[in-house]
Amino acid sequence: MSPAKKKLSGADIFFECLKRENVEYIFGYPGGATLKIYEKLFEIDFLTHILAKHEQGATHMAEGYARATGKVGVVLATSGPGATNTVTGIANAYMDSSPLVVFTGQVPANLIGNDAFQEADIVGITRPITKHNFLVREVCELAVTIRKAFYLAQTGRPGPVVVDLPKNMIASECEFEYPEKVDIRGYKPTVDGHPNQIKKAADIISKAKRPLLYVGGGVIMSNAAEELRAFASRNNLPVTMTLQGLGSIPTNGKQSLGMLGMHGMYWANQAVNNCDVLVALGARFDDRVTGKLDTFATNAYKIHVDIDPSSIDKNVVVDLPIVGSVKNIIADLDKAMKDKPDTDAWWKQIEVWKAECPLNYANGSETLRAGYVIERISEKTNGHAVIVPDVGQHQMWIAQLYNVVHPRSHISSGGLGTMGFSVPAAIGAAFAIKDRPIVSISGDGGFQMNIQELSTAVAHKLPVKFIVINNAFLGMVRQWQELFHAEKYSFTDLSALNPNFVKVAEAFGLPSFSVDKAENVDKVLDEAFAINDKPVFIEFKVSREDMVFPMVPAGASISDMMIERLNPKRMV
Amino acid sequence: MKHTISLLVENRFGAFDRVATMFSGKGFNISSISIGETEINEISRMTIVVSGEDQVMEQIEKQLNRLIDTIKVVDLTKTERCERELALITVNYKPGTLEEVKNVCDIFRGTIVDICNKSLTMEVTGPPAKIDAIVNVLMPYGIKEMARSGTVAIRRGEQVKQAKKEYVQ
Ligand SMILES: Cc1cc2nc3c(=O)[nH]c(=O)nc-3n(C[C@H](O)[C@H](O)[C@H](O)COP(=O)(O)OP(=O)(O)OC[C@H]3O[C@@H](n4cnc5c(N)ncnc54)[C@H](O)[C@@H]3O)c2cc1C
Ligand SMILES: Cc1ncc(C[n+]2csc(CCOP(=O)(O)OP(=O)(O)O)c2C)c(N)n1
């Protein structure tokens, strides 16, 4: 027996654990159930607590931080309303497989179930939107639970983990020991791909005439961009990316076909439906990507690399599954390739499709076009910014027109499509990334969903560029109303409802700009991007009824893209 | 087609709820579910009967495996197995039918566990099809109340030892 160790309180143990997990930032908001932790926090200097203005903001910040760095984002919220406010953020992280550990306060264990003051069954509420969750009932289980939470969040397919902390547990004491190893017998993610499967895949790719790599968020999450770039360029393979895969290779790079799917590139979708070998790398055949399932890549031999067996054969049945980490597997595939496939003719065909239907956002029209603004931002930043879209039309224009050069530099709410994501997520990313510009771009609708966090950026002098693409519409919904809902513009016109954005941003303390003419875009961008000791705000008043094209109507084949407006007289 | 899935889960707060939440969240239909202790203290066994096409069954198995508290998932439909269900059935009788009802009970190797003026309660165990059969036979007498345990199932013979090595440390 080792000599008796000193006993620590739950709150002390909490911080000892975070120290060992190398946590730099906690994004949080205090309350009754977490007061003991906040009392301790007052003396802690090895990490920084960021006070958000809303727990949803805190959760998205943690996700922005996590996705920019690959580290676990940490949230601390109080019981009841504090905990329920984190739900949207947790669901977002779950859908996009982002590593978070969310600590929630809970009423004392003996009151659980009594409808006690500020009680919410957050473990029950978050069960379907977490990778796993814990209610810590004994202080002596706290350390091992936190250890497991961090381990689960970042290994295998990453995801959010909730740890619910009853108030009495935080106050009671136990000897502290941080377990070195975690062993969870029900959880053993496969990391290495099966060698025979890899060999077989390499053979098939070598012999392919029309191979295509379909690359998703898994490549970003596992830091496999380097391996992918080497593999694709050595074998001259075309690469198309999902929204979450953007940054795996530069969007404008030689190997890239850009994004595929509903608002993807025409030529990328044509390539999918005409390829003979489709290699899905850390992508999950989302319905925004596949469109009508029974027409999706029907002639292709399908290889699917994913660390989560449940992603495989979920939507699309594949010919050759390889379970494991895409980082290792791409490297192994590369080594196993005996011959390079001959893709010259295939590339020529892709060029034909590119010429047939180039991206067209009607530059040079009288009104300022959102696409033009995005293109100028891409130019100004050389694609080196960390770009954080919100959800809607602007998000799709960014995916189409912003040249994302680096992995972990396009942080978008893909799976849940959470409006209000951009402002806090960009703030979270800005705490981590200091040497590149952080650009938050929202629509005028979504910007108002977490606008309160502007003050968090101001308080920490984060040089985030907050941009609003203002069409005074809930643009993406308006687009659907025009195309599929008989032009009934029901509750999407914000022109009478929007505030004066410049005044609002100024009130928060941001230098603010508004632009409504194409000729002023560059000048204002230069001025705003020169400010690097605080956040800035720019509003672009753009053409109100612009639409994102091309587009695959919901449920249609991805070969059948709408290229332009049905009703040309509406063209601005 | 009906499948019988046997599931070993950590005997821990919330483990059952996770399985139930997964089924409802993914829209899979459960016909029966039962849970109880195993020979190992901290492990429970759940037996779930569910129907679905092959691709659905594959997803169900994968989603169950994905739960952190799940130790082992086996689709017993693919193996040799014993399946049993227990039913408690309270059935009406009249002076003239008591013997008949008792006879039915005997034929199905049931036991009468309670009897009062106009009804008796019998306990029957067997493969689920046998329970269905006795329920059919008893129906005309008037079943007052019935409780079925849902299927419990286990693999036969040699396969068991092999499989167990994988999770017992
Ligand atoms: C308005 C709107 C429009 C959209 N339009 C489009 C569109 O046109 N095109 C488009 O692509 N998307 C679009 N999306 C996004 C879409 O909804 C999905 O979020 C996205 O397609 C999913 O990307 P993914 O397949 O890369 O999967 P992700 O959600 O990024 O999942 C990653 C996959 O990789 C796996 N993985 C994780 N780690 C590893 C590892 N180490 N090794 C191997 N595998 C791993 C995971 O198990 C998972 O299967 C849109 C979203 C919105 C809100
Ligand atoms: C929280 C939330 N509520 C509703 C929606 C549905 N929705 C998707 S896009 C959209 C419109 C977004 O409008 P805006 O923020 O102005 O961006 P735009 O499409 O005009 O670029 C809406 C309402 C959503 N994605 N998220």
Coordinates of C-alpha atoms in Angstrom, one line a residue, chain A residues 373-387 398 401-406 409 435-441 463 465 467 522 525-526 528-530 532 538:
Chain A
V373 CA -18.2 39.2 -52.2
I374 CA -17.2 35.6 -51.3
E375 CA -14.8 35.5 -54.3
R376 CA -13.2 38.8 -53.2
I377 CA -12.7 37.5 -49.7
S378 CA -11.1 34.3 -51.1
E379 CA -8.7 36.4 -53.2
K380 CA -7.9 38.8 -50.4
T381 CA -7.1 36.0 -47.9
N382 CA -5.4 33.8 -50.6
G383 CA -7.6 31.1 -49.2
H384 CA -5.5 31.1 -46.1
A385 CA -8.2 32.2 -43.7
V386 CA -10.1 30.0 -41.3
I387 CA -13.6 30.5 -42.7
I398 CA -18.7 29.9 -49.7
L401 CA -16.4 29.9 -54.4
Y402 CA -14.0 30.2 -51.4
N403 CA -10.8 28.4 -52.2
V404 CA -10.1 26.5 -49.0
V405 CA -6.4 25.7 -49.0
H406 CA -5.7 24.1 -45.6
S409 CA -9.9 25.9 -42.2
D435 CA -1.5 33.5 -37.3
R436 CA -4.2 33.4 -39.9
P437 CA -7.3 35.5 -40.3
I438 CA -10.6 34.2 -38.9
V439 CA -13.6 35.0 -41.0
S440 CA -17.1 34.5 -39.8
I441 CA -19.7 34.9 -42.5
P463 CA -9.4 39.9 -34.5
K465 CA -13.9 39.5 -39.2
I467 CA -19.3 39.5 -42.0
D522 CA -12.1 45.6 -52.2
L525 CA -12.1 44.5 -47.2
D526 CA -8.6 46.0 -47.2
A528 CA -11.3 45.9 -42.3
F529 CA -8.6 43.2 -42.7
A530 CA -6.0 45.7 -41.7
N532 CA -5.9 43.1 -36.2
I538 CA -18.8 44.3 -42.3

